[in-house]
mmCIF file of C-alpha atoms in Angstrom:
data_model
loop_
_atom_site.group_PDB
_atom_site.id
_atom_site.type_symbol
_atom_site.label_atom_id
_atom_site.label_comp_id
_atom_site.label_asym_id
_atom_site.label_seq_id
_atom_site.Cartn_x
_atom_site.Cartn_y
_atom_site.Cartn_z
ATOM 1 C CA UNK A 1 0.000 0.000 0.000
ATOM 2 C CA UNK A 2 2.817 2.430 0.869
ATOM 3 C CA UNK A 3 4.610 1.573 -2.346
ATOM 4 C CA UNK A 4 1.459 2.253 -4.397
ATOM 5 C CA UNK A 5 1.009 5.628 -2.721
ATOM 6 C CA UNK A 6 4.637 6.503 -3.436
ATOM 7 C CA UNK A 7 4.242 5.607 -7.118
ATOM 8 C CA UNK A 8 1.091 7.724 -7.432
ATOM 9 C CA UNK A 9 2.655 10.726 -5.730
ATOM 10 C CA UNK A 10 5.825 10.490 -7.800
ATOM 11 C CA UNK A 11 3.756 10.405 -10.967
ATOM 12 C CA UNK A 12 2.217 13.720 -9.907
ATOM 13 C CA UNK A 13 5.288 15.363 -8.395
ATOM 14 C CA UNK A 14 8.629 13.777 -7.482
ATOM 15 C CA UNK A 15 9.009 16.198 -4.560
ATOM 16 C CA UNK A 16 5.454 16.227 -3.241
ATOM 17 C CA UNK A 17 5.316 17.423 0.398
ATOM 18 C CA UNK A 18 3.521 14.207 1.478
ATOM 19 C CA UNK A 19 6.217 11.916 0.075
ATOM 20 C CA UNK A 20 8.669 12.066 3.023
ATOM 21 C CA UNK A 21 5.992 11.012 5.524
ATOM 22 C CA UNK A 22 4.915 8.094 3.328
ATOM 23 C CA UNK A 23 8.537 7.011 2.830
ATOM 24 C CA UNK A 24 9.100 7.263 6.578
ATOM 25 C CA UNK A 25 6.057 5.051 7.249
ATOM 26 C CA UNK A 26 7.243 2.544 4.653
ATOM 27 C CA UNK A 27 10.675 2.521 6.320
ATOM 28 C CA UNK A 28 9.066 1.689 9.679
ATOM 29 C CA UNK A 29 7.134 -1.187 8.074
ATOM 30 C CA UNK A 30 10.295 -2.504 6.411
ATOM 31 C CA UNK A 31 12.180 -2.256 9.710
ATOM 32 C CA UNK A 32 9.415 -4.201 11.455
ATOM 33 C CA UNK A 33 9.802 -6.923 8.811
ATOM 34 C CA UNK A 34 13.557 -7.075 9.461
ATOM 35 C CA UNK A 35 14.435 -5.544 6.086
ATOM 36 C CA UNK A 36 16.923 -3.118 7.592
ATOM 37 C CA UNK A 37 18.882 -2.094 4.499
ATOM 38 C CA UNK A 38 15.686 -1.218 2.636
ATOM 39 C CA UNK A 39 14.361 0.603 5.695
ATOM 40 C CA UNK A 40 17.548 2.631 6.023
ATOM 41 C CA UNK A 41 17.368 3.608 2.341
ATOM 42 C CA UNK A 42 13.754 4.803 2.749
ATOM 43 C CA UNK A 43 14.589 6.731 5.943
ATOM 44 C CA UNK A 44 17.467 8.434 4.104
ATOM 45 C CA UNK A 45 15.289 9.212 1.080
ATOM 46 C CA UNK A 46 12.584 10.676 3.323
ATOM 47 C CA UNK A 47 15.142 12.954 4.996
ATOM 48 C CA UNK A 48 16.643 14.129 1.683
ATOM 49 C CA UNK A 49 13.273 14.901 0.117
ATOM 50 C CA UNK A 50 12.034 16.577 3.284
ATOM 51 C CA UNK A 51 15.073 18.865 3.274
ATOM 52 C CA UNK A 52 14.619 19.647 -0.421
ATOM 53 C CA UNK A 53 10.948 20.519 0.067
ATOM 54 C CA UNK A 54 11.016 22.190 3.498
ATOM 55 C CA UNK A 55 14.630 23.232 4.085
ATOM 56 C CA UNK A 56 16.690 22.532 7.196
ATOM 57 C CA UNK A 57 14.636 24.505 9.714
ATOM 58 C CA UNK A 58 11.377 22.565 9.642
ATOM 59 C CA UNK A 59 10.386 20.909 12.966
ATOM 60 C CA UNK A 60 9.406 17.653 11.233
ATOM 61 C CA UNK A 61 13.051 17.132 10.299
ATOM 62 C CA UNK A 62 13.703 16.197 13.936
ATOM 63 C CA UNK A 63 11.660 13.017 13.491
ATOM 64 C CA UNK A 64 13.306 12.062 10.202
ATOM 65 C CA UNK A 65 16.786 12.494 11.697
ATOM 66 C CA UNK A 66 15.853 10.643 14.872
ATOM 67 C CA UNK A 67 14.268 7.727 13.014
ATOM 68 C CA UNK A 68 17.302 7.357 10.752
ATOM 69 C CA UNK A 69 19.623 7.563 13.767
ATOM 70 C CA UNK A 70 17.665 4.855 15.553
ATOM 71 C CA UNK A 71 17.769 2.626 12.466
ATOM 72 C CA UNK A 72 21.535 3.096 12.145
ATOM 73 C CA UNK A 73 22.012 2.300 15.844
ATOM 74 C CA UNK A 74 19.959 -0.883 15.455
ATOM 75 C CA UNK A 75 22.330 -1.941 12.665
ATOM 76 C CA UNK A 76 25.413 -1.186 14.754
ATOM 77 C CA UNK A 77 26.444 1.851 12.698
ATOM 78 C CA UNK A 78 27.036 3.793 15.882
ATOM 79 C CA UNK A 79 29.198 6.658 14.587
ATOM 80 C CA UNK A 80 26.629 7.618 11.958
ATOM 81 C CA UNK A 81 23.802 7.014 14.422
ATOM 82 C CA UNK A 82 25.424 9.318 16.958
ATOM 83 C CA UNK A 83 25.781 12.077 14.376
ATOM 84 C CA UNK A 84 22.112 11.779 13.406
ATOM 85 C CA UNK A 85 20.899 11.607 17.001
ATOM 86 C CA UNK A 86 22.939 14.642 18.105
ATOM 87 C CA UNK A 87 21.667 16.632 15.119
ATOM 88 C CA UNK A 88 18.080 15.548 15.853
ATOM 89 C CA UNK A 89 18.347 16.538 19.503
ATOM 90 C CA UNK A 90 19.947 19.904 18.690
ATOM 91 C CA UNK A 91 17.258 20.676 16.118
ATOM 92 C CA UNK A 92 14.566 19.493 18.499
ATOM 93 C CA UNK A 93 15.835 21.862 21.173
ATOM 94 C CA UNK A 94 15.965 24.714 18.629
ATOM 95 C CA UNK A 95 12.714 24.096 16.747
ATOM 96 C CA UNK A 96 10.309 22.322 19.111
ATOM 97 C CA UNK A 97 8.688 23.175 22.383
ATOM 98 C CA UNK A 98 9.935 20.935 25.199
ATOM 99 C CA UNK A 99 6.425 19.430 25.577
ATOM 100 C CA UNK A 100 6.150 18.449 21.919
ATOM 101 C CA UNK A 101 5.564 14.766 21.049
ATOM 102 C CA UNK A 102 8.404 15.041 18.528
ATOM 103 C CA UNK A 103 10.769 16.003 21.337
ATOM 104 C CA UNK A 104 9.567 13.071 23.450
ATOM 105 C CA UNK A 105 10.117 10.670 20.531
ATOM 106 C CA UNK A 106 13.562 12.145 19.886
ATOM 107 C CA UNK A 107 14.550 11.652 23.539
ATOM 108 C CA UNK A 108 13.283 8.052 23.529
ATOM 109 C CA UNK A 109 15.216 7.340 20.314
ATOM 110 C CA UNK A 110 18.295 9.000 21.812
ATOM 111 C CA UNK A 111 17.926 6.677 24.807
ATOM 112 C CA UNK A 112 17.984 3.667 22.441
ATOM 113 C CA UNK A 113 21.201 4.948 20.855
ATOM 114 C CA UNK A 114 22.797 5.661 24.244
ATOM 115 C CA UNK A 115 22.142 2.073 25.349
ATOM 116 C CA UNK A 116 23.857 0.831 22.203
ATOM 117 C CA UNK A 117 26.997 2.819 23.079
ATOM 118 C CA UNK A 118 26.910 1.751 26.734
ATOM 119 C CA UNK A 119 25.962 5.099 28.258
ATOM 120 C CA UNK A 120 23.217 3.711 30.481
ATOM 121 C CA UNK A 121 22.879 6.591 32.953
ATOM 122 C CA UNK A 122 22.379 9.058 30.088
ATOM 123 C CA UNK A 123 20.012 6.630 28.380
ATOM 124 C CA UNK A 124 17.929 6.339 31.532
ATOM 125 C CA UNK A 125 17.756 10.133 31.884
ATOM 126 C CA UNK A 126 16.674 10.602 28.241
ATOM 127 C CA UNK A 127 14.070 7.829 28.510
ATOM 128 C CA UNK A 128 12.631 9.302 31.717
ATOM 129 C CA UNK A 129 12.430 12.761 30.112
ATOM 130 C CA UNK A 130 10.695 11.345 27.040
ATOM 131 C CA UNK A 131 8.221 9.417 29.211
ATOM 132 C CA UNK A 132 7.492 12.498 31.312
ATOM 133 C CA UNK A 133 6.770 14.580 28.210
ATOM 134 C CA UNK A 134 4.429 11.905 26.833
ATOM 135 C CA UNK A 135 2.607 11.761 30.179
ATOM 136 C CA UNK A 136 2.168 15.549 30.246
ATOM 137 C CA UNK A 137 0.853 15.543 26.683
ATOM 138 C CA UNK A 138 -1.342 12.427 26.723
ATOM 139 C CA UNK A 139 -2.243 11.888 30.359
ATOM 140 C CA UNK A 140 -1.545 8.489 31.872
ATOM 141 C CA UNK A 141 -2.780 6.151 29.106
ATOM 142 C CA UNK A 142 -1.610 6.287 25.516
ATOM 143 C CA UNK A 143 0.255 3.981 23.097
ATOM 144 C CA UNK A 144 3.296 6.288 23.197
ATOM 145 C CA UNK A 145 3.442 5.829 26.965
ATOM 146 C CA UNK A 146 3.306 2.032 26.599
ATOM 147 C CA UNK A 147 6.338 2.141 24.330
ATOM 148 C CA UNK A 148 8.188 4.652 26.534
ATOM 149 C CA UNK A 149 7.565 2.561 29.671
ATOM 150 C CA UNK A 150 8.838 -0.537 27.899
ATOM 151 C CA UNK A 151 11.957 1.265 26.642
ATOM 152 C CA UNK A 152 12.654 2.573 30.139
ATOM 153 C CA UNK A 153 12.218 -0.973 31.465
ATOM 154 C CA UNK A 154 14.797 -2.215 28.939
ATOM 155 C CA UNK A 155 17.286 0.429 30.011
ATOM 156 C CA UNK A 156 16.754 -0.225 33.704
ATOM 157 C CA UNK A 157 17.217 -3.949 33.096
ATOM 158 C CA UNK A 158 20.496 -3.329 31.251
ATOM 159 C CA UNK A 159 21.605 -1.172 34.179
ATOM 160 C CA UNK A 160 20.862 -3.969 36.652
ATOM 161 C CA UNK A 161 17.921 -2.160 38.229
ATOM 162 C CA UNK A 162 15.700 -5.227 37.916
ATOM 163 C CA UNK A 163 12.978 -4.399 40.483
ATOM 164 C CA UNK A 164 12.282 -1.008 38.870
ATOM 165 C CA UNK A 165 12.525 -2.514 35.381
ATOM 166 C CA UNK A 166 9.858 -5.062 36.315
ATOM 167 C CA UNK A 167 7.576 -2.287 37.602
ATOM 168 C CA UNK A 168 7.940 -0.399 34.291
ATOM 169 C CA UNK A 169 7.317 -3.538 32.232
ATOM 170 C CA UNK A 170 4.264 -4.417 34.298
ATOM 171 C CA UNK A 171 2.908 -0.901 33.836
ATOM 172 C CA UNK A 172 3.438 -1.166 30.086
ATOM 173 C CA UNK A 173 1.704 -4.560 29.929
ATOM 174 C CA UNK A 174 -1.274 -3.395 31.985
ATOM 175 C CA UNK A 175 -1.701 -0.259 29.896
ATOM 176 C CA UNK A 176 -1.341 -2.193 26.637
ATOM 177 C CA UNK A 177 -4.078 -4.595 27.752
ATOM 178 C CA UNK A 178 -6.373 -1.656 28.510
ATOM 179 C CA UNK A 179 -5.640 0.113 25.262
ATOM 180 C CA UNK A 180 -5.331 -2.732 22.792
ATOM 181 C CA UNK A 181 -7.439 -5.666 24.035
#
């Protein structure tokens, strides 16, 4: 479905403003299928087209950078991932309000990267900040909070803080059951 939408949009306009978001969504689907190289290529294409259409000062760029950084970190390309994540965070701080969902997502993605490079205390701090922002925006129950609780649980587990990790996981499971079942 994403591929069909991309073909239709490209037939109309190769640099249509909707194309980066569709490419980004396709990249997430490819990543979920384990097709990491294809996902990375789509994340990169989304970022390039977004910059061509909107320039380098558009708040949505934070998400494209952060998603690409997270994908690179997942593949072990940590130098490139770090560059993307630092750029995403800097742009997020410059272009977004602190209580913006894009900032929360950027912090949660930064936490993922920081775990990959073994900086667990910083990862925990970023994950807690992202979770707090999501809770201020959405209240106490939302799919973003489920994911943020689970990510924080992962980080706490890596850091050996098992009792707190279990509390976070249990909270994520309970909320997911409420929201999704």
